[in-house]
CSV table of C-alpha atoms in Angstrom, one decimal:
chain,number,residue,atom,x,y,z
A,1,MET,CA,-12.8,17.9,-24.9
A,2,THR,CA,-16.7,19.2,-23.1
A,3,VAL,CA,-16.9,23.3,-22.4
A,4,THR,CA,-20.0,24.5,-20.7
A,5,VAL,CA,-22.1,26.8,-22.9
A,6,VAL,CA,-22.8,30.0,-21.1
A,7,GLN,CA,-26.4,31.8,-22.2
A,8,PRO,CA,-26.1,34.8,-22.1
A,9,ALA,CA,-28.8,35.9,-19.1
A,10,GLN,CA,-26.5,34.4,-17.0
A,11,ALA,CA,-23.3,36.9,-17.4
A,12,GLN,CA,-23.8,39.0,-14.3
A,13,GLU,CA,-23.4,35.6,-12.1
A,14,VAL,CA,-20.5,33.8,-10.4
A,15,ARG,CA,-20.5,30.4,-10.2
A,16,TRP,CA,-18.2,28.1,-8.9
A,17,GLU,CA,-18.5,24.2,-8.0
A,18,GLY,CA,-16.8,21.2,-7.7
A,19,LYS,CA,-16.8,17.4,-7.0
A,20,VAL,CA,-15.0,14.8,-5.4
A,21,ARG,CA,-15.3,10.9,-6.0
A,22,ALA,CA,-13.6,8.3,-3.7
A,23,SER,CA,-14.0,4.6,-4.5
A,24,GLY,CA,-12.8,0.8,-4.3
A,25,GLU,CA,-12.5,-1.2,-7.3
A,26,LEU,CA,-10.6,-5.1,-8.7
A,27,ASP,CA,-9.1,-4.7,-12.2
A,28,ASP,CA,-8.4,-8.1,-14.0
A,29,ASN,CA,-5.7,-6.8,-16.2
A,30,PRO,CA,-4.1,-3.4,-13.7
A,31,TYR,CA,-1.4,-3.8,-16.4
A,32,ARG,CA,-3.6,-4.4,-20.1
A,33,ARG,CA,-2.0,-6.8,-21.2
A,34,GLU,CA,-3.1,-8.2,-24.7
A,35,GLY,CA,-3.3,-11.7,-24.4
A,36,ASP,CA,-4.3,-13.9,-21.2
A,37,GLY,CA,-3.6,-10.8,-19.2
A,38,GLY,CA,-2.8,-10.6,-15.8
A,39,GLU,CA,-3.1,-11.1,-12.4
A,40,ALA,CA,-6.3,-9.1,-11.2
A,41,ASP,CA,-6.2,-6.8,-8.1
A,42,GLY,CA,-8.1,-4.4,-5.3
A,43,LEU,CA,-7.4,-0.4,-5.9
A,44,MET,CA,-7.9,2.1,-4.9
A,45,ARG,CA,-9.2,5.3,-6.7
A,46,TYR,CA,-10.2,9.6,-6.3
A,47,TYR,CA,-11.1,12.0,-8.9
A,48,GLY,CA,-11.4,15.7,-8.2
A,49,GLU,CA,-13.4,18.5,-10.2
A,50,LEU,CA,-13.0,22.4,-10.0
A,51,GLU,CA,-15.1,24.7,-12.3
A,52,LEU,CA,-15.3,28.8,-11.8
A,53,GLU,CA,-17.3,30.7,-14.5
A,54,ALA,CA,-17.1,34.5,-13.8
A,55,PRO,CA,-18.6,37.7,-16.1
A,56,VAL,CA,-15.8,39.9,-18.2
A,57,GLY,CA,-18.0,42.9,-18.9
A,58,VAL,CA,-21.8,42.1,-19.8
A,59,ARG,CA,-21.6,40.4,-22.6
A,60,GLY,CA,-17.9,38.5,-22.2
A,61,ARG,CA,-17.6,34.8,-19.9
A,62,VAL,CA,-14.5,33.2,-18.3
A,63,LEU,CA,-14.6,29.4,-17.7
A,64,GLY,CA,-11.6,27.7,-15.9
A,65,ARG,CA,-11.8,23.7,-15.1
A,66,MET,CA,-9.1,21.7,-13.2
A,67,GLN,CA,-9.3,17.7,-12.6
A,68,HIS,CA,-6.9,15.4,-11.1
A,69,GLY,CA,-7.4,11.9,-10.5
A,70,GLY,CA,-5.7,8.3,-9.3
A,71,LYS,CA,-5.6,4.8,-9.0
A,72,VAL,CA,-3.1,3.0,-6.6
A,73,PHE,CA,-3.4,-0.7,-6.5
A,74,PHE,CA,-3.1,-3.4,-3.4
A,75,GLY,CA,-0.3,-4.7,-5.2
A,76,GLU,CA,0.4,-4.1,-8.3
A,77,ARG,CA,2.3,-0.8,-7.8
A,78,ASP,CA,4.0,-0.3,-10.3
A,79,ALA,CA,0.5,0.3,-12.1
A,80,ASP,CA,-0.8,3.0,-10.5
A,81,ALA,CA,-1.4,5.8,-12.3
A,82,PHE,CA,-2.7,9.1,-12.4
A,83,VAL,CA,-4.1,12.0,-14.4
A,84,SER,CA,-4.3,16.0,-14.3
A,85,ALA,CA,-6.0,18.4,-16.6
A,86,GLY,CA,-6.7,21.5,-17.0
A,87,LEU,CA,-8.9,23.9,-19.8
A,88,LEU,CA,-9.0,28.2,-20.2
A,89,MET,CA,-12.1,29.0,-22.1
A,90,ALA,CA,-13.0,33.2,-22.9
A,91,SER,CA,-16.1,34.0,-24.6
A,92,ARG,CA,-18.7,36.8,-26.3
A,93,TRP,CA,-22.0,36.8,-27.9
A,94,TRP,CA,-23.9,39.1,-29.6
A,95,ASP,CA,-28.0,39.8,-29.7
A,96,SER,CA,-27.4,38.7,-33.2
A,97,GLY,CA,-26.7,34.7,-32.1
A,98,VAL,CA,-23.3,34.6,-32.9
A,99,ALA,CA,-20.4,33.6,-30.1
A,100,LEU,CA,-16.7,33.5,-30.5
A,101,ARG,CA,-15.2,31.4,-27.9
A,102,VAL,CA,-10.9,31.3,-26.9
A,103,MET,CA,-10.0,28.2,-25.5
A,104,GLY,CA,-6.9,26.2,-24.2
A,105,ASP,CA,-6.9,22.6,-22.3
A,106,VAL,CA,-3.8,20.4,-21.4
A,107,LYS,CA,-3.5,17.0,-19.8
A,108,ASP,CA,-0.8,15.0,-18.0
A,109,ARG,CA,-1.2,10.7,-17.6
A,110,SER,CA,1.2,9.0,-15.5
A,111,GLU,CA,2.1,6.0,-14.5
A,112,ARG,CA,5.2,4.1,-11.8
A,113,VAL,CA,6.0,2.1,-15.3
A,114,SER,CA,5.7,4.8,-18.0
A,115,LEU,CA,4.1,2.2,-20.7
A,116,ARG,CA,0.7,4.3,-21.2
A,117,ASP,CA,2.4,8.6,-20.8
A,118,TYR,CA,1.0,11.2,-22.4
A,119,THR,CA,0.5,14.8,-22.5
A,120,ARG,CA,-2.2,16.4,-24.8
A,121,GLY,CA,-3.7,19.9,-25.3
A,122,GLY,CA,-3.7,22.5,-27.6
A,123,THR,CA,-5.3,26.3,-28.4
A,124,GLN,CA,-8.3,26.8,-30.8
A,125,VAL,CA,-10.9,29.6,-32.0
A,126,GLN,CA,-14.5,28.8,-32.8
A,127,LEU,CA,-16.9,30.8,-34.1
A,128,SER,CA,-20.9,29.6,-34.1
A,129,TYR,CA,-24.3,30.9,-34.6
A,130,THR,CA,-27.6,30.4,-33.0
A,131,GLY,CA,-30.6,31.0,-34.9
A,132,GLY,CA,-34.0,29.1,-33.4
A,133,PRO,CA,-34.1,25.2,-33.5
A,134,PHE,CA,-30.0,25.7,-34.9
A,135,GLN,CA,-26.5,25.8,-34.4
A,136,GLY,CA,-24.0,25.7,-36.1
A,137,ARG,CA,-20.3,26.3,-35.9
A,138,VAL,CA,-17.1,26.6,-37.3
A,139,GLY,CA,-13.4,26.3,-35.7
A,140,GLY,CA,-9.5,26.1,-36.0
A,141,GLY,CA,-6.7,25.1,-33.8
A,142,PHE,CA,-3.6,23.6,-33.4
A,143,ARG,CA,-2.7,20.5,-31.4
A,144,PHE,CA,0.2,18.9,-29.6
A,145,PHE,CA,0.7,14.8,-28.3
A,146,GLY,CA,3.7,14.1,-26.6
A,147,PHE,CA,3.9,10.2,-26.0
A,148,LYS,CA,6.7,9.8,-23.4
A,149,PRO,CA,7.5,6.4,-23.9
A,150,GLN,CA,8.9,6.6,-26.6
A,151,PRO,CA,8.9,10.6,-28.6
A,152,GLU,CA,9.0,9.9,-32.1
A,153,VAL,CA,5.3,8.7,-32.1
A,154,SER,CA,4.4,12.3,-30.7
A,155,SER,CA,2.8,14.7,-33.0
A,156,GLN,CA,2.0,18.4,-32.9
A,157,GLY,CA,-0.1,20.4,-36.2
A,158,ALA,CA,-3.4,22.4,-36.9
A,159,VAL,CA,-7.5,21.1,-36.7
A,160,VAL,CA,-10.3,22.5,-38.2
A,161,GLN,CA,-13.9,21.3,-37.5
A,162,VAL,CA,-17.2,22.7,-38.6
A,163,GLY,CA,-20.4,20.8,-37.0
A,164,GLY,CA,-23.8,21.3,-36.8
A,165,ALA,CA,-27.3,20.9,-34.3
A,166,LEU,CA,-30.7,20.8,-34.9
A,167,ARG,CA,-33.2,20.4,-32.1
A,168,ALA,CA,-36.3,18.9,-34.4
A,169,ARG,CA,-38.6,18.3,-31.9
A,170,ASP,CA,-38.6,19.3,-28.4
A,171,ASP,CA,-37.3,15.8,-27.1
A,172,LEU,CA,-34.6,15.8,-30.1
A,173,LEU,CA,-31.3,16.9,-31.4
A,174,LEU,CA,-29.2,16.3,-34.2
A,175,ASP,CA,-25.6,16.6,-33.9
A,176,ALA,CA,-22.8,16.3,-37.3
A,177,SER,CA,-19.7,17.4,-36.8
A,178,TRP,CA,-16.0,17.2,-39.3
A,179,MET,CA,-12.7,17.4,-38.1
A,180,ARG,CA,-9.6,17.3,-39.4
A,181,SER,CA,-5.8,17.4,-38.1
A,182,TRP,CA,-2.5,17.4,-39.9
A,183,ARG,CA,-0.2,15.4,-37.9
A,184,GLY,CA,3.5,15.7,-38.4
A,185,PHE,CA,5.6,13.7,-36.9
A,186,GLU,CA,9.2,13.7,-35.8
A,187,VAL,CA,10.3,11.1,-37.4
A,188,ALA,CA,11.2,9.3,-40.3
A,189,PRO,CA,8.1,7.9,-42.3
A,190,LEU,CA,8.5,3.9,-43.5
A,191,VAL,CA,8.5,2.7,-47.3
A,192,LEU,CA,8.4,-0.2,-48.2
A,193,ASP,CA,11.6,-1.0,-51.8
A,194,ALA,CA,10.9,-3.2,-54.2
A,195,THR,CA,12.2,-5.9,-52.3
A,196,ARG,CA,9.5,-5.6,-50.0
A,197,THR,CA,11.4,-4.7,-47.5
A,198,LEU,CA,10.7,-1.8,-44.7
A,199,ASP,CA,12.7,0.8,-43.4
A,200,TRP,CA,13.3,4.5,-42.8
A,201,GLY,CA,12.5,7.0,-45.4
A,202,ASP,CA,15.3,9.9,-46.3
A,203,GLY,CA,14.5,13.5,-46.5
A,204,GLU,CA,11.4,13.7,-44.9
A,205,ARG,CA,9.3,13.3,-41.5
A,206,ARG,CA,6.0,11.3,-41.0
A,207,ARG,CA,3.0,13.8,-41.8
A,208,ASP,CA,-0.6,12.6,-41.2
A,209,VAL,CA,-4.6,13.4,-41.9
A,210,PHE,CA,-6.6,12.5,-40.2
A,211,ASP,CA,-10.3,12.6,-40.8
A,212,VAL,CA,-13.3,12.2,-38.7
A,213,VAL,CA,-16.9,12.7,-39.1
A,214,ARG,CA,-19.4,12.1,-36.1
A,215,LEU,CA,-23.7,11.6,-36.1
A,216,GLY,CA,-25.2,12.0,-33.3
A,217,LEU,CA,-29.1,11.9,-31.4
A,218,THR,CA,-30.3,12.4,-27.9
A,219,HIS,CA,-33.5,11.4,-26.7
A,220,ARG,CA,-34.6,13.1,-23.5
A,221,TRP,CA,-38.7,11.6,-22.8
A,222,TRP,CA,-38.2,9.5,-19.5
A,223,TRP,CA,-35.4,8.6,-20.3
A,224,ILE,CA,-32.2,9.8,-21.5
A,225,ALA,CA,-30.5,7.9,-24.8
A,226,GLU,CA,-27.8,9.1,-26.6
A,227,LEU,CA,-26.9,7.3,-29.9
A,228,GLY,CA,-23.2,8.6,-32.4
A,229,TYR,CA,-21.2,6.9,-35.1
A,230,ALA,CA,-18.0,8.1,-36.1
A,231,TYR,CA,-15.9,7.6,-38.7
A,232,GLN,CA,-12.3,7.4,-38.8
A,233,ARG,CA,-9.9,8.1,-41.6
A,234,ASN,CA,-5.5,8.8,-41.1
A,235,ARG,CA,-3.7,8.5,-44.4
A,236,SER,CA,-0.4,8.8,-44.2
A,237,ASN,CA,3.2,9.2,-46.5
A,238,SER,CA,4.8,5.7,-43.6
A,239,TYR,CA,3.5,3.0,-43.6
A,240,GLY,CA,1.3,0.7,-41.8
A,241,GLN,CA,-0.5,4.2,-40.6
A,242,ALA,CA,-3.5,4.5,-43.0
A,243,LEU,CA,-6.7,3.4,-42.1
A,244,ASN,CA,-10.7,3.1,-41.6
A,245,ARG,CA,-12.7,2.8,-38.3
A,246,HIS,CA,-16.2,2.7,-37.7
A,247,GLN,CA,-17.3,3.4,-34.4
A,248,ALA,CA,-20.7,3.0,-32.7
A,249,GLU,CA,-21.8,4.4,-29.5
A,250,LEU,CA,-24.7,3.6,-27.1
A,251,GLU,CA,-25.4,5.5,-24.2
A,252,LEU,CA,-28.8,4.7,-22.1
A,253,THR,CA,-29.9,6.7,-18.0
A,254,VAL,CA,-33.4,5.5,-17.0
A,255,PRO,CA,-34.7,6.5,-13.9
A,256,GLY,CA,-35.4,3.1,-11.3
A,257,PRO,CA,-37.3,2.6,-8.4
A,258,TRP,CA,-36.5,4.0,-5.1
A,259,GLU,CA,-34.9,6.5,-6.9
A,260,LEU,CA,-32.1,4.3,-8.7
A,261,PHE,CA,-30.3,5.5,-11.5
A,262,VAL,CA,-29.3,2.9,-14.3
A,263,SER,CA,-26.3,4.2,-16.8
A,264,LEU,CA,-25.8,1.5,-19.6
A,265,ARG,CA,-22.9,2.6,-22.1
A,266,ALA,CA,-21.2,0.5,-24.9
A,267,GLU,CA,-18.7,1.0,-27.9
A,268,VAL,CA,-18.4,-0.8,-30.6
A,269,GLN,CA,-15.2,-0.2,-32.9
A,270,ARG,CA,-13.7,-2.0,-35.6
A,271,THR,CA,-10.7,-1.0,-37.9
A,272,ARG,CA,-9.1,-1.6,-41.5
A,273,TYR,CA,-5.8,-1.0,-42.2
A,274,GLU,CA,-4.9,-0.1,-46.1
A,275,ASP,CA,-0.9,-2.0,-45.8
A,276,PRO,CA,-0.9,-5.5,-45.6
A,277,VAL,CA,1.3,-5.7,-43.3
A,278,LEU,CA,0.2,-4.0,-39.8
A,279,ILE,CA,3.2,-2.1,-38.1
A,280,ASP,CA,1.3,0.0,-34.4
A,281,GLU,CA,-2.3,-1.9,-34.2
A,282,THR,CA,-2.2,-2.9,-30.7
A,283,PHE,CA,-1.3,1.1,-29.6
A,284,VAL,CA,-3.9,1.7,-27.4
A,285,LEU,CA,-3.7,4.6,-24.4
A,286,ASP,CA,-5.8,4.0,-21.5
A,287,ASP,CA,-8.5,1.6,-23.2
A,288,GLU,CA,-9.5,4.1,-26.7
A,289,ASN,CA,-9.3,1.7,-28.7
A,290,ARG,CA,-12.0,-1.2,-27.6
A,291,ASN,CA,-14.8,-2.9,-27.8
A,292,ALA,CA,-16.3,-1.2,-24.2
A,293,LEU,CA,-20.2,-2.5,-22.4
A,294,GLY,CA,-20.7,0.1,-18.9
A,295,VAL,CA,-23.0,-0.8,-16.6
A,296,ALA,CA,-24.0,1.7,-12.8
A,297,LEU,CA,-26.8,1.8,-10.8
A,298,ALA,CA,-26.5,5.8,-9.3
A,299,ARG,CA,-28.7,6.7,-5.9
A,300,ARG,CA,-28.5,10.6,-4.9
A,301,VAL,CA,-27.7,11.0,-1.1
A,302,GLY,CA,-29.5,13.7,0.4
A,303,ARG,CA,-28.6,17.0,-2.6
A,304,ARG,CA,-25.0,16.4,-2.7
A,305,TRP,CA,-23.9,12.9,-2.3
A,306,GLU,CA,-23.6,10.4,-4.1
A,307,VAL,CA,-23.6,6.4,-4.0
A,308,GLU,CA,-22.6,4.6,-7.7
A,309,VAL,CA,-21.9,1.0,-8.8
A,310,ARG,CA,-20.4,-0.2,-12.1
A,311,TYR,CA,-19.1,-2.2,-14.2
A,312,HIS,CA,-17.1,-2.1,-17.1
A,313,LEU,CA,-16.1,-4.7,-19.7
A,314,TYR,CA,-12.6,-4.1,-22.4
A,315,ALA,CA,-12.6,-6.0,-25.2
A,316,GLN,CA,-10.5,-6.2,-28.3
A,317,GLU,CA,-11.6,-3.6,-31.6
A,318,PHE,CA,-12.9,-5.4,-34.4
A,319,GLY,CA,-10.3,-6.0,-37.1
A,320,VAL,CA,-6.9,-6.1,-34.6
A,321,GLY,CA,-4.7,-6.9,-32.0
A,322,GLU,CA,-4.0,-10.1,-30.2
A,323,SER,CA,-7.6,-11.2,-27.7
A,324,TYR,CA,-8.2,-8.5,-25.2
A,325,ARG,CA,-10.3,-8.9,-22.2
A,326,ARG,CA,-10.0,-6.4,-19.1
A,327,GLN,CA,-12.5,-5.9,-16.4
A,328,VAL,CA,-13.4,-4.2,-13.8
A,329,ALA,CA,-16.1,-3.4,-11.1
A,330,GLY,CA,-16.2,-1.2,-8.7
A,331,VAL,CA,-18.3,1.1,-5.9
A,332,SER,CA,-17.9,4.9,-5.8
A,333,LEU,CA,-19.3,7.7,-3.5
A,334,ALA,CA,-19.4,11.3,-4.7
A,335,TYR,CA,-20.3,14.6,-2.9
A,336,ASP,CA,-20.7,17.8,-4.9
A,337,PHE,CA,-20.2,21.2,-3.9
A,338,GLY,CA,-20.3,24.7,-5.3
A,339,SER,CA,-22.3,28.5,-5.8
A,340,GLU,CA,-25.8,27.3,-6.2
A,341,GLU,CA,-27.5,26.1,-2.9
């Protein structure tokens, strides 16, 4: 979830902005199938976003954001999907450098064939301190995840997180964070008995503890480079759910000739399940647990328009699942609008 950091100097300004985008694409695996995949098909994709910020008193601010997007295939209509999201955040800051933020968000995904439909969101309170080149933050809240095709996979529970950022130089920012979430499920855990037979446990529910440690580095020169590493660990009382995952990300944006911008994003993941029998290692949502490579070429046209050509390749993450590949290529046109001229 991305939020805008509001500076005190902006306290008395009302700001609103939006974006609309439309694109034509070619997808060679519309249903995200493992193994051989599926037939390629063309599609139209659209996206809209509206954000509003307004002052509350002298040192307060409220922000609201709505997003909606969808994709409609020419032939494989059952693969059509639609996503809607909303965010509401209130913030208050003091001269000491302390800031308090309270936020809530929700996201819903729906498709014609409900294979990956979900609703997720939650609330969070965050306290931060900024002093010189350092910013520290601590927060907590409640998160839920509802998987529509299989309600037993749905979960909810508390979340806590701490983090800090250090501007080591004008062009170098370092960031580190840790998050823990407790996930409760409405299904009994799987247990392995003495005969090595899996069965549902009696008298309790599945409970997971999910930890994420992230390290990040951002370098701004005549390019913008972002390098990140994340370690994820899930501990569970249900057999086959404990895992360790390493994730590395690189994002690079470079200006080119004729006012072009070239962007590259690469993501590599390696997952190891602790139990010898894998249960749901192929459970993924919209390519979130995949190795990925994306390249985009964009150019501004005037002050409000942008044209972009992009290509994405998704492959199976290392350590789990069958072979998987998906390629998406397309061209899009976007228009920005808002109160800032």
